[in-house]
Coordinates of C-alpha atoms in Angstrom, one line a residue:
M1 CA 31.3 -44.9 -19.8
E2 CA 30.9 -47.3 -22.6
I3 CA 28.5 -47.8 -25.2
T4 CA 27.5 -51.4 -25.0
E5 CA 24.9 -51.6 -27.5
V6 CA 23.7 -49.7 -30.6
R7 CA 20.5 -50.5 -32.7
I8 CA 19.9 -49.2 -36.2
K9 CA 16.5 -48.8 -37.9
L10 CA 17.2 -47.6 -41.5
T11 CA 14.6 -45.4 -43.4
E12 CA 12.8 -46.5 -46.4
D13 CA 13.4 -43.3 -48.5
S14 CA 17.2 -43.5 -49.3
D15 CA 16.8 -40.1 -51.3
D16 CA 16.2 -38.1 -48.0
R17 CA 19.0 -36.7 -45.8
L18 CA 17.4 -38.8 -42.7
Q19 CA 19.2 -42.1 -43.2
A20 CA 18.4 -44.0 -39.9
F21 CA 17.4 -43.8 -36.3
C22 CA 19.4 -44.9 -33.6
S23 CA 19.6 -46.1 -30.0
I24 CA 22.5 -46.5 -27.8
T25 CA 23.0 -48.1 -24.5
F26 CA 25.4 -47.0 -21.9
D27 CA 27.1 -49.8 -19.6
D28 CA 24.1 -52.1 -20.1
A29 CA 22.1 -49.9 -18.0
F30 CA 20.9 -46.7 -19.8
V31 CA 19.0 -46.4 -23.0
V32 CA 18.9 -43.3 -24.9
R33 CA 16.3 -43.5 -28.2
D34 CA 15.4 -41.5 -31.4
L35 CA 18.9 -40.5 -32.2
K36 CA 18.9 -39.5 -35.9
I37 CA 21.8 -40.2 -38.5
I38 CA 21.5 -37.4 -41.3
E39 CA 23.6 -37.7 -44.3
G40 CA 25.9 -34.3 -44.2
T41 CA 28.1 -32.8 -46.7
N42 CA 31.1 -34.5 -45.2
G43 CA 29.3 -37.9 -44.6
P44 CA 26.8 -39.1 -42.0
F45 CA 26.6 -37.4 -38.8
V46 CA 24.5 -38.3 -35.5
A47 CA 22.0 -35.8 -34.3
M48 CA 20.7 -36.0 -30.8
P49 CA 17.0 -36.7 -29.7
S50 CA 15.3 -33.3 -29.6
R51 CA 12.0 -31.5 -29.6
K52 CA 10.5 -28.4 -31.2
L53 CA 11.0 -25.2 -29.5
T54 CA 7.6 -23.4 -28.5
T55 CA 6.5 -19.9 -27.8
H56 CA 3.2 -18.6 -26.1
C57 CA 0.2 -17.0 -28.0
N58 CA -0.4 -13.5 -26.8
R59 CA -4.2 -14.0 -26.7
C60 CA -4.6 -17.3 -24.9
R61 CA -1.3 -18.2 -23.7
S62 CA -1.1 -21.6 -25.3
K63 CA 1.8 -23.0 -26.8
N64 CA 2.7 -23.1 -30.2
H65 CA 5.6 -24.0 -32.6
I66 CA 8.2 -21.2 -33.5
R67 CA 7.3 -19.6 -36.9
A68 CA 3.6 -20.6 -36.5
N69 CA 1.5 -17.9 -38.3
Y70 CA -1.6 -18.6 -36.1
C71 CA -2.6 -20.1 -32.6
N72 CA -3.5 -23.8 -32.7
Q73 CA -5.6 -23.1 -29.8
C74 CA -7.7 -19.8 -30.5
G75 CA -6.5 -18.9 -33.9
G76 CA -5.2 -15.8 -33.3
K77 CA -2.3 -14.4 -35.4
M78 CA 0.9 -14.9 -34.0
S79 CA 3.8 -12.4 -33.6
G80 CA 6.3 -14.4 -35.7
E81 CA 9.0 -14.6 -33.1
Q82 CA 12.1 -15.9 -34.5
G83 CA 13.4 -17.7 -31.2
P84 CA 17.0 -18.0 -30.1
R85 CA 19.7 -18.4 -32.5
D86 CA 22.8 -20.5 -32.7
D87 CA 26.3 -19.6 -33.2
G88 CA 26.2 -19.0 -36.7
G89 CA 23.2 -16.6 -36.5
R90 CA 20.7 -19.2 -37.6
A91 CA 17.2 -19.7 -35.9
K92 CA 17.1 -22.5 -33.6
L93 CA 13.9 -24.4 -34.2
Y94 CA 14.8 -27.3 -32.2
A95 CA 16.2 -28.1 -28.5
D96 CA 18.3 -31.5 -27.8
I97 CA 16.6 -33.7 -24.9
A98 CA 19.9 -35.4 -24.2
H99 CA 23.3 -34.4 -25.7
P100 CA 27.1 -34.9 -24.6
I101 CA 28.5 -32.1 -22.6
N102 CA 32.2 -32.4 -23.9
S103 CA 33.9 -33.3 -27.3
T104 CA 35.4 -36.7 -25.9
C105 CA 31.9 -38.0 -25.4
R106 CA 30.5 -36.5 -28.7
E107 CA 33.2 -38.1 -30.9
M108 CA 32.7 -41.5 -29.0
I109 CA 29.0 -41.4 -29.7
Q110 CA 29.5 -40.4 -33.5
N111 CA 32.3 -42.8 -34.3
R112 CA 30.3 -45.9 -32.8
V113 CA 27.0 -44.9 -34.3
V114 CA 28.4 -44.5 -37.7
E115 CA 30.4 -47.6 -37.5
E116 CA 27.1 -49.6 -36.6
Y117 CA 25.2 -47.8 -39.1
R118 CA 27.5 -48.9 -42.2
R119 CA 27.4 -52.4 -40.8
E120 CA 23.5 -52.1 -40.7
R121 CA 23.4 -51.0 -44.2
E122 CA 25.6 -54.1 -45.3
L123 CA 23.1 -56.5 -43.4
S124 CA 20.1 -55.0 -45.0
Q125 CA 21.0 -56.5 -48.2
R126 CA 20.6 -59.8 -47.1
P127 CA 17.1 -61.5 -47.7
D128 CA 16.3 -62.6 -44.2
Y129 CA 17.4 -59.3 -42.7
V130 CA 15.3 -57.8 -39.6
S131 CA 16.0 -54.7 -37.9
R132 CA 16.1 -55.2 -34.2
Y133 CA 15.4 -51.5 -33.2
E134 CA 11.9 -52.6 -32.3
D135 CA 12.7 -55.4 -30.0
D136 CA 12.1 -55.1 -26.4
Y137 CA 15.4 -54.5 -24.1
D138 CA 16.0 -56.7 -21.2
D139 CA 15.5 -53.8 -18.8
V140 CA 12.2 -52.7 -19.7
F141 CA 9.8 -53.0 -16.8
V142 CA 7.1 -55.3 -16.8
G143 CA 3.9 -55.6 -14.4
S144 CA 5.5 -57.9 -12.0
D145 CA 8.3 -55.6 -11.4
F146 CA 5.9 -53.1 -9.6
E147 CA 4.1 -53.5 -6.4
D148 CA 0.3 -53.8 -6.4
I149 CA -1.1 -50.4 -5.8
T150 CA -4.4 -50.3 -4.7
V151 CA -6.6 -47.3 -5.0
A152 CA -9.4 -46.8 -2.8
K153 CA -12.4 -45.6 -4.4
A154 CA -14.5 -42.7 -3.0
E155 CA -17.1 -44.2 -1.2
P156 CA -20.5 -42.3 -1.8
A157 CA -21.4 -39.7 0.9
A158 CA -24.1 -41.3 3.4
K159 CA -27.6 -40.0 2.6
P160 CA -29.3 -38.4 5.9
R161 CA -31.6 -40.9 7.7
I162 CA -35.3 -40.4 7.7
D163 CA -37.4 -42.3 10.0
S164 CA -40.6 -43.1 8.3
Q165 CA -43.8 -43.5 10.2
P166 CA -47.0 -45.2 9.1
S167 CA -49.6 -43.1 7.3
Q168 CA -52.6 -42.6 9.3
T169 CA -55.6 -43.5 7.5
G170 CA -58.5 -41.7 9.7
P171 CA -58.6 -38.2 11.1
R172 CA -56.4 -37.2 13.9
P173 CA -57.5 -37.1 17.6
P174 CA -57.7 -33.5 19.1
H175 CA -54.8 -32.0 20.7
S176 CA -54.4 -32.8 24.7
P177 CA -52.9 -30.5 27.1
N178 CA -50.1 -32.7 27.8
N179 CA -48.6 -34.5 24.6
S180 CA -46.8 -37.2 26.8
E181 CA -50.4 -38.3 27.8
A182 CA -51.9 -41.1 25.7
P183 CA -55.6 -40.6 24.5
R184 CA -58.0 -41.3 26.9
Q185 CA -60.1 -44.3 26.6
S186 CA -63.9 -44.1 26.6
A187 CA -65.9 -44.9 29.9
S188 CA -67.1 -48.3 28.5
Q189 CA -63.5 -49.5 28.1
Q190 CA -62.3 -48.2 31.6
G191 CA -65.4 -49.8 33.2
S192 CA -66.6 -46.7 35.3
T193 CA -70.2 -46.1 35.9
P194 CA -72.3 -43.5 33.8
H195 CA -72.7 -40.2 35.0
S196 CA -76.4 -39.0 36.0
G197 CA -78.2 -36.7 34.0
T198 CA -77.6 -33.8 36.5
Q199 CA -73.5 -34.5 36.6
S200 CA -73.9 -34.8 32.9
K201 CA -75.5 -31.4 32.7
R202 CA -73.1 -29.7 34.9
S203 CA -70.3 -31.2 33.2
G204 CA -71.5 -29.6 30.2
F205 CA -71.1 -26.3 28.6
G206 CA -71.8 -23.2 31.1
A207 CA -72.1 -25.5 34.0
G208 CA -72.5 -23.9 37.5
I209 CA -73.4 -20.6 36.4
L210 CA -77.2 -20.9 36.8
D211 CA -76.9 -23.2 40.3
E212 CA -76.9 -20.6 42.9

């Protein structure tokens, strides 16, 4: 494995221990960003990218930074856990996101980054100096590198079908014994002869009771 590129971003406040940020590229294929160059008692050293360690609130179980006095979510008082400790007995507040696992790799990163840092400090004295830290990498993905992914939109649920019938303006006809039969037409429409007076009387209410 070889470090093929190092980019340095110097901090504006030179009085702070944090001197610069750094990104390193391995084998022109893998980039690690947000390394920090810190001024120590024996000179600058490289700190790997890290995150703050967290602990859970006893009341709402939300995550909070170690040594937080109150929960950021519910406002409850935290227990004040100190968290894990390093070999020197000091409380660990940060955990490395990426770091070397052997001394050989660590020394390679340390020596190369410190060398580039000192070179960047010299270049920063020029009037036309511009940091390359924010420049895009050649291997950054662009929109054309991805296939078009079509997300099907959820179709609205089909509404139940209701067959509407024309409203009836007049009164409804009386119910017939057989619903399947059409309403009977009047005698004048059927062309039948009118009944006699006797037949009309017999066909009335109570017909046939007094005919004996």
